[in-house]
Amino acid sequence: MSKIFFLSQKNYNQPEIDNAVKKIFDYFGGVEKFISPGEKVLLKVNLVSGHEIERRVTTDPSIVRAVAKLILEHGAKPFIADSTGVDNFKTSAEKAGFMKISEELNIECKELTNPVDLPIKNSDTAFHKIQVSKFVIEADKIINLPKLKTHGQMYLTMGVKNMFGCIPGRLKAGWHYNVGLNREKFASLLLDIYQNINPCFTILDGVIGMQGDGPTSGEPYEFGIIAGTQDALSMDFHLCKMLGAKFEDYPLWLAAKKRNMPECELNYDDVEWYDPSVDESTSPLLRGDKSENLAVPDKGRGTACGGRVKMVSEFTFPNVKIPKTRSMRLLPRLPFIERFMTSKPVHIPELCIGCGRCQAVCAARALKHENKHLYFDYSKCIRCYCCHEMCPVKAIKFKESKLVSLINKL
């Protein structure tokens, strides 16, 4: 476990983002603590698929640009990378603003292709054969640049989940199919990928994230933060609580708890909050005063007294919409129960544009797409919601079973 630094940031103004990113690195000892001159540094963005920046699906380009510039100034060689599901990588990267950064800074923006075996370094690993892009293995260092979002299948997607994109394109759908309905098992895979790739640093884009039916079809939410850490797992668990979500509904926490990982116990001594808009000299906490119950108002974008303070354990972002695709707590997680307990993807024909991405991404072959109509075979559907995730126009939504609806009310 290591420190987590939350910095209040209300917009994507480039000079402000540059200062914010530098302040985060400086808090941890400077970019030189993590990167050496001449090293190849993979900037693992969250790209998913081709969406305009305003949808808040992808890592904002201002943050990617700020990190890349710092690394270049230090004499290293950054490149932007991710793998999309079914969309063309270059087109997706152009929509997200990453190709523009590539041209401005004269750095590569490349798709994570060419699968090779991931060297297994962590002994506490559930999956012993995982293939990731060779560009991940060849990079000297990896900086993780996730987006703060909700997720229909995995509840939340932040630092650890972002590393799943190191698996090339269609292989990701294969993992969904192989793991099936067991979300906790899929979370265990995410832990294995994160721990064995082991990015040297994570900077999370939470200025404007996503709530509701994430990771692509939700609504923008102004969290007003950027976070930095060497321990993305601990950061994810702190954010879970700050979002008002439940650990017992979070597959990543359940998988980590089963491994007795220390990050499952939140340590607030390792968390700090910084609001650059407030005069640090007026902060009673900086003067040495202590307050266990200090409130943090304004959606987490400031503090009651300002400056650098310890994070308040009671703080949550207000009224964040969290997906309820399964009531995970009341019945055992057995395959025949999961199928009835988990929400089904359903089609909204009037929104459909007939692109066919949903059928293309379905590893279970559980749907057919004909004349802007989808036909689901729910006996095959593994509830991975890749069809929902890849739909560019929100033409697939979740439908609760009557049993889940009743349990959630209870």
CSV table of C-alpha atoms in Angstrom, one decimal:
chain,number,residue,atom,x,y,z
A,1,MET,CA,0.0,0.0,0.0
A,2,SER,CA,1.2,3.6,-0.7
A,3,LYS,CA,-0.1,7.1,-0.6
A,4,ILE,CA,-3.0,8.4,-2.6
A,5,PHE,CA,-3.2,12.0,-3.5
A,6,PHE,CA,-6.5,13.6,-4.5
A,7,LEU,CA,-6.3,17.0,-6.1
A,8,SER,CA,-9.3,19.2,-6.6
A,9,GLN,CA,-9.7,20.2,-10.3
A,10,LYS,CA,-12.9,21.7,-11.8
A,11,ASN,CA,-12.1,21.9,-15.5
A,12,TYR,CA,-9.8,20.7,-18.3
A,13,ASN,CA,-8.1,24.0,-18.9
A,14,GLN,CA,-4.7,22.9,-20.2
A,15,PRO,CA,-2.4,25.2,-18.1
A,16,GLU,CA,-4.3,24.2,-15.0
A,17,ILE,CA,-4.1,20.5,-15.9
A,18,ASP,CA,-0.4,20.8,-16.5
A,19,ASN,CA,0.1,22.3,-13.0
A,20,ALA,CA,-2.2,19.7,-11.5
A,21,VAL,CA,-0.3,16.8,-13.0
A,22,LYS,CA,3.1,18.3,-12.1
A,23,LYS,CA,1.9,18.8,-8.5
A,24,ILE,CA,0.8,15.2,-8.3
A,25,PHE,CA,4.2,13.9,-9.5
A,26,ASP,CA,6.0,16.4,-7.2
A,27,TYR,CA,4.0,15.1,-4.2
A,28,PHE,CA,5.5,11.6,-4.8
A,29,GLY,CA,9.1,12.9,-5.4
A,30,GLY,CA,8.9,14.1,-9.0
A,31,VAL,CA,8.6,12.3,-12.4
A,32,GLU,CA,12.3,11.4,-12.1
A,33,LYS,CA,11.4,9.0,-9.2
A,34,PHE,CA,9.5,6.8,-11.7
A,35,ILE,CA,11.0,7.5,-15.1
A,36,SER,CA,14.7,7.6,-16.3
A,37,PRO,CA,15.9,9.4,-19.4
A,38,GLY,CA,15.8,7.3,-22.6
A,39,GLU,CA,13.1,4.9,-21.3
A,40,LYS,CA,10.1,3.9,-23.4
A,41,VAL,CA,7.0,4.8,-21.4
A,42,LEU,CA,3.6,3.4,-22.3
A,43,LEU,CA,0.7,5.8,-21.4
A,44,LYS,CA,-2.2,3.4,-20.9
A,45,VAL,CA,-5.2,5.5,-21.7
A,46,ASN,CA,-8.9,4.5,-21.4
A,47,LEU,CA,-10.1,4.4,-25.0
A,48,VAL,CA,-12.7,1.6,-25.2
A,49,SER,CA,-14.2,2.7,-28.6
A,50,GLY,CA,-14.8,5.7,-30.8
A,51,HIS,CA,-16.6,8.4,-28.8
A,52,GLU,CA,-16.4,12.2,-28.8
A,53,ILE,CA,-14.6,13.8,-25.9
A,54,GLU,CA,-17.8,15.3,-24.6
A,55,ARG,CA,-19.3,11.9,-23.9
A,56,ARG,CA,-16.7,11.5,-21.1
A,57,VAL,CA,-16.1,7.9,-22.0
A,58,THR,CA,-12.3,8.2,-22.5
A,59,THR,CA,-9.4,9.7,-20.6
A,60,ASP,CA,-9.4,13.4,-21.3
A,61,PRO,CA,-6.6,14.4,-23.8
A,62,SER,CA,-5.5,17.3,-21.6
A,63,ILE,CA,-4.3,14.9,-18.9
A,64,VAL,CA,-2.6,12.6,-21.5
A,65,ARG,CA,-0.9,15.7,-23.0
A,66,ALA,CA,0.3,16.9,-19.6
A,67,VAL,CA,1.8,13.5,-18.6
A,68,ALA,CA,3.4,13.1,-22.0
A,69,LYS,CA,5.0,16.6,-21.9
A,70,LEU,CA,6.5,15.9,-18.4
A,71,ILE,CA,8.0,12.7,-19.6
A,72,LEU,CA,9.4,14.2,-22.7
A,73,GLU,CA,11.0,17.0,-20.7
A,74,HIS,CA,12.7,14.4,-18.6
A,75,GLY,CA,14.3,12.9,-21.7
A,76,ALA,CA,12.2,9.7,-21.9
A,77,LYS,CA,10.1,8.4,-24.8
A,78,PRO,CA,6.3,8.3,-24.1
A,79,PHE,CA,3.8,6.7,-26.4
A,80,ILE,CA,0.0,6.6,-26.1
A,81,ALA,CA,-1.6,3.1,-26.3
A,82,ASP,CA,-4.7,1.0,-25.8
A,83,SER,CA,-6.8,-1.6,-27.6
A,84,THR,CA,-10.4,-1.0,-28.7
A,85,GLY,CA,-13.1,-3.7,-28.8
A,86,VAL,CA,-14.3,-3.7,-32.4
A,87,ASP,CA,-13.9,-0.1,-33.6
A,88,ASN,CA,-11.0,1.0,-35.8
A,89,PHE,CA,-8.2,2.1,-33.5
A,90,LYS,CA,-7.1,5.2,-35.4
A,91,THR,CA,-10.6,6.5,-35.9
A,92,SER,CA,-11.3,6.0,-32.2
A,93,ALA,CA,-8.1,7.7,-31.1
A,94,GLU,CA,-8.9,10.6,-33.4
A,95,LYS,CA,-12.3,11.1,-31.8
A,96,ALA,CA,-10.8,10.9,-28.3
A,97,GLY,CA,-8.2,13.5,-29.1
A,98,PHE,CA,-5.2,11.2,-28.8
A,99,MET,CA,-4.0,11.4,-32.4
A,100,LYS,CA,-3.8,15.2,-32.1
A,101,ILE,CA,-1.5,14.9,-29.1
A,102,SER,CA,0.6,12.4,-31.1
A,103,GLU,CA,1.1,14.9,-33.9
A,104,GLU,CA,1.7,17.9,-31.6
A,105,LEU,CA,4.3,16.2,-29.5
A,106,ASN,CA,5.7,13.9,-32.2
A,107,ILE,CA,5.0,10.7,-30.2
A,108,GLU,CA,3.4,7.5,-31.2
A,109,CYS,CA,-0.2,6.6,-30.6
A,110,LYS,CA,-0.4,2.8,-31.2
A,111,GLU,CA,-2.9,0.0,-30.9
A,112,LEU,CA,-2.0,-2.7,-28.4
A,113,THR,CA,-1.7,-5.7,-30.8
A,114,ASN,CA,0.6,-8.8,-31.2
A,115,PRO,CA,-0.3,-10.9,-28.1
A,116,VAL,CA,2.5,-12.6,-26.2
A,117,ASP,CA,2.5,-14.4,-22.8
A,118,LEU,CA,2.6,-12.1,-19.8
A,119,PRO,CA,5.4,-13.1,-17.4
A,120,ILE,CA,3.9,-14.1,-14.1
A,121,LYS,CA,5.8,-12.3,-11.3
A,122,ASN,CA,3.2,-12.5,-8.5
A,123,SER,CA,2.9,-15.9,-6.8
A,124,ASP,CA,-0.7,-15.2,-5.7
A,125,THR,CA,-2.1,-15.5,-9.2
A,126,ALA,CA,-5.3,-17.3,-10.3
A,127,PHE,CA,-4.5,-17.3,-14.0
A,128,HIS,CA,-1.1,-18.6,-15.1
A,129,LYS,CA,-1.4,-17.9,-18.9
A,130,ILE,CA,-2.5,-14.5,-19.9
A,131,GLN,CA,-1.6,-12.9,-23.2
A,132,VAL,CA,-1.1,-9.1,-23.5
A,133,SER,CA,0.3,-6.9,-26.2
A,134,LYS,CA,4.0,-7.3,-26.9
A,135,PHE,CA,4.2,-3.5,-26.6
A,136,VAL,CA,3.3,-3.8,-23.0
A,137,ILE,CA,6.1,-6.2,-22.4
A,138,GLU,CA,8.6,-4.2,-24.4
A,139,ALA,CA,7.9,-0.9,-22.5
A,140,ASP,CA,10.4,0.1,-19.9
A,141,LYS,CA,7.7,1.7,-17.7
A,142,ILE,CA,3.9,1.9,-17.8
A,143,ILE,CA,1.8,4.9,-16.5
A,144,ASN,CA,-1.8,4.0,-16.0
A,145,LEU,CA,-4.3,6.8,-17.1
A,146,PRO,CA,-7.8,5.6,-16.3
A,147,LYS,CA,-11.2,7.4,-16.2
A,148,LEU,CA,-13.5,7.4,-13.2
A,149,LYS,CA,-16.7,5.6,-14.4
A,150,THR,CA,-19.4,3.2,-13.3
A,151,HIS,CA,-19.5,-0.1,-15.1
A,152,GLY,CA,-22.6,-2.3,-16.0
A,153,GLN,CA,-20.8,-5.6,-15.5
A,154,MET,CA,-18.0,-4.8,-13.0
A,155,TYR,CA,-19.9,-2.1,-11.0
A,156,LEU,CA,-17.0,0.4,-11.2
A,157,THR,CA,-14.1,0.9,-13.6
A,158,MET,CA,-11.1,2.8,-12.5
A,159,GLY,CA,-7.4,2.1,-12.0
A,160,VAL,CA,-7.2,-1.7,-11.9
A,161,LYS,CA,-9.9,-2.4,-14.6
A,162,ASN,CA,-8.1,0.0,-17.0
A,163,MET,CA,-5.2,-2.5,-17.4
A,164,PHE,CA,-7.6,-5.0,-19.0
A,165,GLY,CA,-7.0,-3.0,-22.2
A,166,CYS,CA,-3.5,-4.4,-22.4
A,167,ILE,CA,-5.1,-7.5,-23.8
A,168,PRO,CA,-5.4,-7.1,-27.6
A,169,GLY,CA,-8.8,-6.5,-29.1
A,170,ARG,CA,-10.8,-9.6,-29.7
A,171,LEU,CA,-9.0,-11.6,-27.0
A,172,LYS,CA,-10.8,-9.5,-24.4
A,173,ALA,CA,-14.2,-10.8,-25.6
A,174,GLY,CA,-12.7,-14.3,-25.4
A,175,TRP,CA,-11.9,-13.8,-21.7
A,176,HIS,CA,-15.4,-12.6,-21.0
A,177,TYR,CA,-16.7,-15.8,-22.6
A,178,ASN,CA,-14.3,-18.1,-20.8
A,179,VAL,CA,-15.0,-16.5,-17.4
A,180,GLY,CA,-18.8,-16.5,-18.1
A,181,LEU,CA,-21.2,-15.2,-15.5
A,182,ASN,CA,-18.8,-15.3,-12.6
A,183,ARG,CA,-17.9,-11.6,-12.1
A,184,GLU,CA,-15.7,-12.4,-9.1
A,185,LYS,CA,-13.6,-14.7,-11.2
A,186,PHE,CA,-13.3,-12.0,-13.9
A,187,ALA,CA,-12.2,-9.5,-11.1
A,188,SER,CA,-9.6,-12.1,-10.1
A,189,LEU,CA,-8.3,-11.9,-13.7
A,190,LEU,CA,-8.1,-8.1,-13.5
A,191,LEU,CA,-6.1,-8.4,-10.3
A,192,ASP,CA,-3.7,-10.8,-12.0
A,193,ILE,CA,-3.2,-8.5,-15.0
A,194,TYR,CA,-2.7,-5.4,-12.8
A,195,GLN,CA,-0.3,-7.1,-10.4
A,196,ASN,CA,1.9,-8.7,-13.1
A,197,ILE,CA,2.0,-5.7,-15.4
A,198,ASN,CA,2.6,-3.5,-12.4
A,199,PRO,CA,2.3,0.1,-13.7
A,200,CYS,CA,4.8,2.4,-12.0
A,201,PHE,CA,2.2,5.1,-11.5
A,202,THR,CA,-1.5,5.8,-11.9
A,203,ILE,CA,-3.1,9.2,-12.6
A,204,LEU,CA,-6.9,9.0,-12.6
A,205,ASP,CA,-9.1,11.4,-14.6
A,206,GLY,CA,-12.0,12.2,-12.4
A,207,VAL,CA,-12.6,15.8,-13.4
A,208,ILE,CA,-15.7,14.8,-15.3
A,209,GLY,CA,-16.4,11.1,-15.1
A,210,MET,CA,-19.4,8.9,-15.7
A,211,GLN,CA,-22.3,7.6,-13.6
A,212,GLY,CA,-25.2,5.3,-14.4
A,213,ASP,CA,-24.9,2.8,-17.3
A,214,GLY,CA,-21.2,3.0,-17.8
A,215,PRO,CA,-18.6,2.5,-19.2
A,216,THR,CA,-20.0,4.1,-22.4
A,217,SER,CA,-23.7,4.8,-22.1
A,218,GLY,CA,-23.9,6.6,-18.8
A,219,GLU,CA,-24.2,10.3,-17.9
A,220,PRO,CA,-21.3,12.7,-17.3
A,221,TYR,CA,-20.7,13.5,-13.6
A,222,GLU,CA,-18.5,16.3,-12.3
A,223,PHE,CA,-16.4,14.6,-9.6
A,224,GLY,CA,-13.9,17.5,-9.8
A,225,ILE,CA,-10.8,15.5,-8.9
A,226,ILE,CA,-7.5,14.1,-10.3
A,227,ALA,CA,-5.9,11.3,-8.3
A,228,GLY,CA,-2.3,10.0,-8.2
A,229,THR,CA,-1.0,6.9,-6.6
A,230,GLN,CA,1.4,3.9,-7.0
A,231,ASP,CA,-1.3,1.7,-5.6
A,232,ALA,CA,-4.3,1.8,-8.0
A,233,LEU,CA,-6.1,-1.0,-6.1
A,234,SER,CA,-6.2,0.9,-2.8
A,235,MET,CA,-7.3,4.0,-4.7
A,236,ASP,CA,-10.1,2.1,-6.3
A,237,PHE,CA,-11.4,1.0,-2.9
A,238,HIS,CA,-11.2,4.4,-1.5
A,239,LEU,CA,-13.1,5.8,-4.5
A,240,CYS,CA,-15.7,3.0,-4.1
A,241,LYS,CA,-16.6,4.3,-0.7
A,242,MET,CA,-16.5,8.0,-1.8
A,243,LEU,CA,-18.9,7.1,-4.6
A,244,GLY,CA,-21.4,5.7,-2.1
A,245,ALA,CA,-21.0,2.2,-3.6
A,246,LYS,CA,-21.1,-1.0,-1.6
A,247,PHE,CA,-18.0,-3.1,-1.2
A,248,GLU,CA,-20.1,-6.3,-1.1
A,249,ASP,CA,-21.4,-5.4,-4.5
A,250,TYR,CA,-18.0,-4.7,-6.0
A,251,PRO,CA,-16.5,-7.8,-7.6
A,252,LEU,CA,-12.9,-6.4,-7.4
A,253,TRP,CA,-13.2,-5.9,-3.7
A,254,LEU,CA,-14.7,-9.4,-3.2
A,255,ALA,CA,-11.8,-11.0,-5.2
A,256,ALA,CA,-9.2,-9.1,-3.3
A,257,LYS,CA,-10.8,-9.9,0.0
A,258,LYS,CA,-10.7,-13.6,-0.9
A,259,ARG,CA,-6.9,-13.2,-1.3
A,260,ASN,CA,-6.7,-11.3,2.0
A,261,MET,CA,-5.1,-8.3,0.3
A,262,PRO,CA,-4.3,-5.5,2.8
A,263,GLU,CA,-5.8,-2.8,0.4
A,264,CYS,CA,-9.3,-4.1,1.4
A,265,GLU,CA,-8.9,-2.3,4.7
A,266,LEU,CA,-9.0,1.5,4.0
A,267,ASN,CA,-6.2,3.4,5.6
A,268,TYR,CA,-7.0,7.1,5.7
A,269,ASP,CA,-3.5,8.0,7.0
A,270,ASP,CA,-2.3,7.3,3.5
A,271,VAL,CA,-4.8,9.6,1.7
A,272,GLU,CA,-4.4,13.3,1.2
A,273,TRP,CA,-6.7,15.9,-0.5
A,274,TYR,CA,-5.4,19.2,-2.0
A,275,ASP,CA,-7.5,22.2,-3.1
A,276,PRO,CA,-5.2,24.7,-4.9
A,277,SER,CA,-7.9,27.3,-4.8
A,278,VAL,CA,-7.6,27.8,-1.1
A,279,ASP,CA,-4.9,29.6,0.8
A,280,GLU,CA,-2.9,26.9,2.6
A,281,SER,CA,-1.7,29.4,5.3
A,282,THR,CA,-5.3,29.7,6.6
A,283,SER,CA,-5.8,25.9,6.9
A,284,PRO,CA,-6.3,24.9,10.6
A,285,LEU,CA,-5.1,21.4,9.7
A,286,LEU,CA,-1.9,22.7,8.2
A,287,ARG,CA,-1.3,24.7,11.4
A,288,GLY,CA,-1.5,21.4,13.3
A,289,ASP,CA,-5.2,21.4,14.4
A,290,LYS,CA,-7.0,18.1,14.1
A,291,SER,CA,-10.7,17.3,13.4
A,292,GLU,CA,-11.9,13.8,12.8
A,293,ASN,CA,-15.3,14.9,11.5
A,294,LEU,CA,-14.4,17.7,9.1
A,295,ALA,CA,-16.9,18.0,6.3
A,296,VAL,CA,-15.9,18.2,2.7
A,297,PRO,CA,-18.6,20.1,0.7
A,298,ASP,CA,-19.1,20.9,-3.0
A,299,LYS,CA,-19.0,17.5,-4.6
A,300,GLY,CA,-15.5,16.8,-3.3
A,301,ARG,CA,-13.9,19.7,-5.2
A,302,GLY,CA,-12.9,21.5,-2.1
A,303,THR,CA,-12.5,21.2,1.7
A,304,ALA,CA,-14.0,23.0,4.6
A,305,CYS,CA,-10.7,24.6,5.5
A,306,GLY,CA,-8.7,24.3,2.3
A,307,GLY,CA,-5.1,23.5,1.5
A,308,ARG,CA,-3.5,20.1,1.9
A,309,VAL,CA,-5.6,18.0,4.4
A,310,LYS,CA,-6.2,14.4,5.3
A,311,MET,CA,-9.1,12.9,3.5
A,312,VAL,CA,-12.3,12.7,5.6
A,313,SER,CA,-13.5,9.1,6.1
A,314,GLU,CA,-17.2,10.1,6.0
A,315,PHE,CA,-17.0,11.9,2.7
A,316,THR,CA,-19.0,10.7,-0.4
A,317,PHE,CA,-19.9,12.3,-3.7
A,318,PRO,CA,-23.6,13.1,-3.6
A,319,ASN,CA,-26.2,11.0,-5.5
A,320,VAL,CA,-24.0,9.1,-7.8
A,321,LYS,CA,-26.0,6.6,-9.9
A,322,ILE,CA,-24.5,3.2,-9.5
A,323,PRO,CA,-25.5,0.3,-11.8
A,324,LYS,CA,-27.8,-2.3,-10.3
A,325,THR,CA,-27.4,-5.2,-12.7
A,326,ARG,CA,-27.4,-7.8,-10.0
A,327,SER,CA,-28.4,-8.1,-6.4
A,328,MET,CA,-25.1,-9.9,-5.4
A,329,ARG,CA,-25.6,-10.2,-1.6
A,330,LEU,CA,-28.6,-12.3,-0.9
A,331,LEU,CA,-28.2,-15.5,-2.9
A,332,PRO,CA,-25.2,-17.8,-3.7
A,333,ARG,CA,-23.2,-17.1,-6.8
A,334,LEU,CA,-24.0,-20.2,-8.8
A,335,PRO,CA,-24.3,-20.3,-12.6
A,336,PHE,CA,-28.0,-21.3,-12.7
A,337,ILE,CA,-28.8,-18.6,-10.1
A,338,GLU,CA,-26.7,-15.9,-11.8
A,339,ARG,CA,-28.6,-16.2,-15.0
A,340,PHE,CA,-31.9,-15.3,-13.2
A,341,MET,CA,-30.3,-12.8,-10.8
A,342,THR,CA,-28.5,-10.7,-13.4
A,343,SER,CA,-30.1,-8.0,-15.6
A,344,LYS,CA,-30.6,-8.8,-19.3
A,345,PRO,CA,-29.4,-6.6,-22.1
A,346,VAL,CA,-32.4,-5.4,-24.2
A,347,HIS,CA,-32.7,-3.6,-27.5
A,348,ILE,CA,-34.2,-0.2,-28.2
A,349,PRO,CA,-35.0,-0.4,-31.9
A,350,GLU,CA,-35.8,3.3,-32.4
A,351,LEU,CA,-32.3,4.3,-31.4
A,352,CYS,CA,-30.5,1.6,-33.4
A,353,ILE,CA,-28.4,2.7,-36.4
A,354,GLY,CA,-27.7,-0.9,-37.6
A,355,CYS,CA,-23.9,-0.7,-37.2
A,356,GLY,CA,-23.6,-4.4,-36.1
A,357,ARG,CA,-21.0,-3.8,-33.5
A,358,CYS,CA,-23.0,-5.6,-30.9
A,359,GLN,CA,-23.1,-8.8,-32.8
A,360,ALA,CA,-19.4,-8.5,-33.8
A,361,VAL,CA,-18.3,-8.2,-30.2
A,362,CYS,CA,-20.5,-11.0,-28.8
A,363,ALA,CA,-18.1,-13.9,-28.0
A,364,ALA,CA,-21.0,-16.1,-26.8
A,365,ARG,CA,-22.8,-15.7,-30.1
A,366,ALA,CA,-25.9,-14.9,-28.2
A,367,LEU,CA,-27.5,-12.3,-30.5
A,368,LYS,CA,-28.3,-11.7,-34.1
A,369,HIS,CA,-28.6,-8.4,-35.8
A,370,GLU,CA,-31.1,-8.1,-38.7
A,371,ASN,CA,-32.6,-4.9,-40.1
A,372,LYS,CA,-32.0,-2.8,-37.0
A,373,HIS,CA,-33.5,-5.5,-34.7
A,374,LEU,CA,-31.6,-7.6,-32.2
A,375,TYR,CA,-32.6,-11.1,-31.3
A,376,PHE,CA,-31.1,-12.3,-28.0
A,377,ASP,CA,-30.6,-15.9,-27.0
A,378,TYR,CA,-30.6,-15.4,-23.2
A,379,SER,CA,-29.7,-19.1,-22.6
A,380,LYS,CA,-26.3,-18.3,-24.2
A,381,CYS,CA,-25.9,-14.7,-23.0
A,382,ILE,CA,-23.2,-14.5,-20.3
A,383,ARG,CA,-24.2,-11.0,-19.2
A,384,CYS,CA,-20.8,-9.4,-20.0
A,385,TYR,CA,-22.7,-6.4,-21.6
A,386,CYS,CA,-20.0,-6.0,-24.3
A,387,CYS,CA,-22.9,-5.3,-26.7
A,388,HIS,CA,-24.0,-2.5,-24.4
A,389,GLU,CA,-20.4,-1.2,-24.1
A,390,MET,CA,-19.8,-1.2,-27.8
A,391,CYS,CA,-23.1,0.4,-28.9
A,392,PRO,CA,-22.3,4.0,-30.0
A,393,VAL,CA,-25.9,5.3,-29.7
A,394,LYS,CA,-27.2,3.8,-26.4
A,395,ALA,CA,-29.5,1.4,-28.2
A,396,ILE,CA,-29.0,-1.4,-25.6
A,397,LYS,CA,-30.0,-1.0,-22.0
A,398,PHE,CA,-30.4,-3.3,-18.9
A,399,LYS,CA,-33.7,-4.9,-17.8
A,400,GLU,CA,-33.9,-6.2,-14.3
A,401,SER,CA,-35.6,-9.5,-13.7
A,402,LYS,CA,-38.6,-9.2,-11.4
A,403,LEU,CA,-36.7,-11.1,-8.7
A,404,VAL,CA,-33.8,-8.7,-8.8
A,405,SER,CA,-36.2,-5.7,-8.7
A,406,LEU,CA,-37.9,-7.2,-5.6
A,407,ILE,CA,-34.6,-7.9,-3.8
A,408,ASN,CA,-33.2,-4.4,-4.6
A,409,LYS,CA,-36.4,-2.9,-3.1
A,410,LEU,CA,-36.0,-5.1,0.0
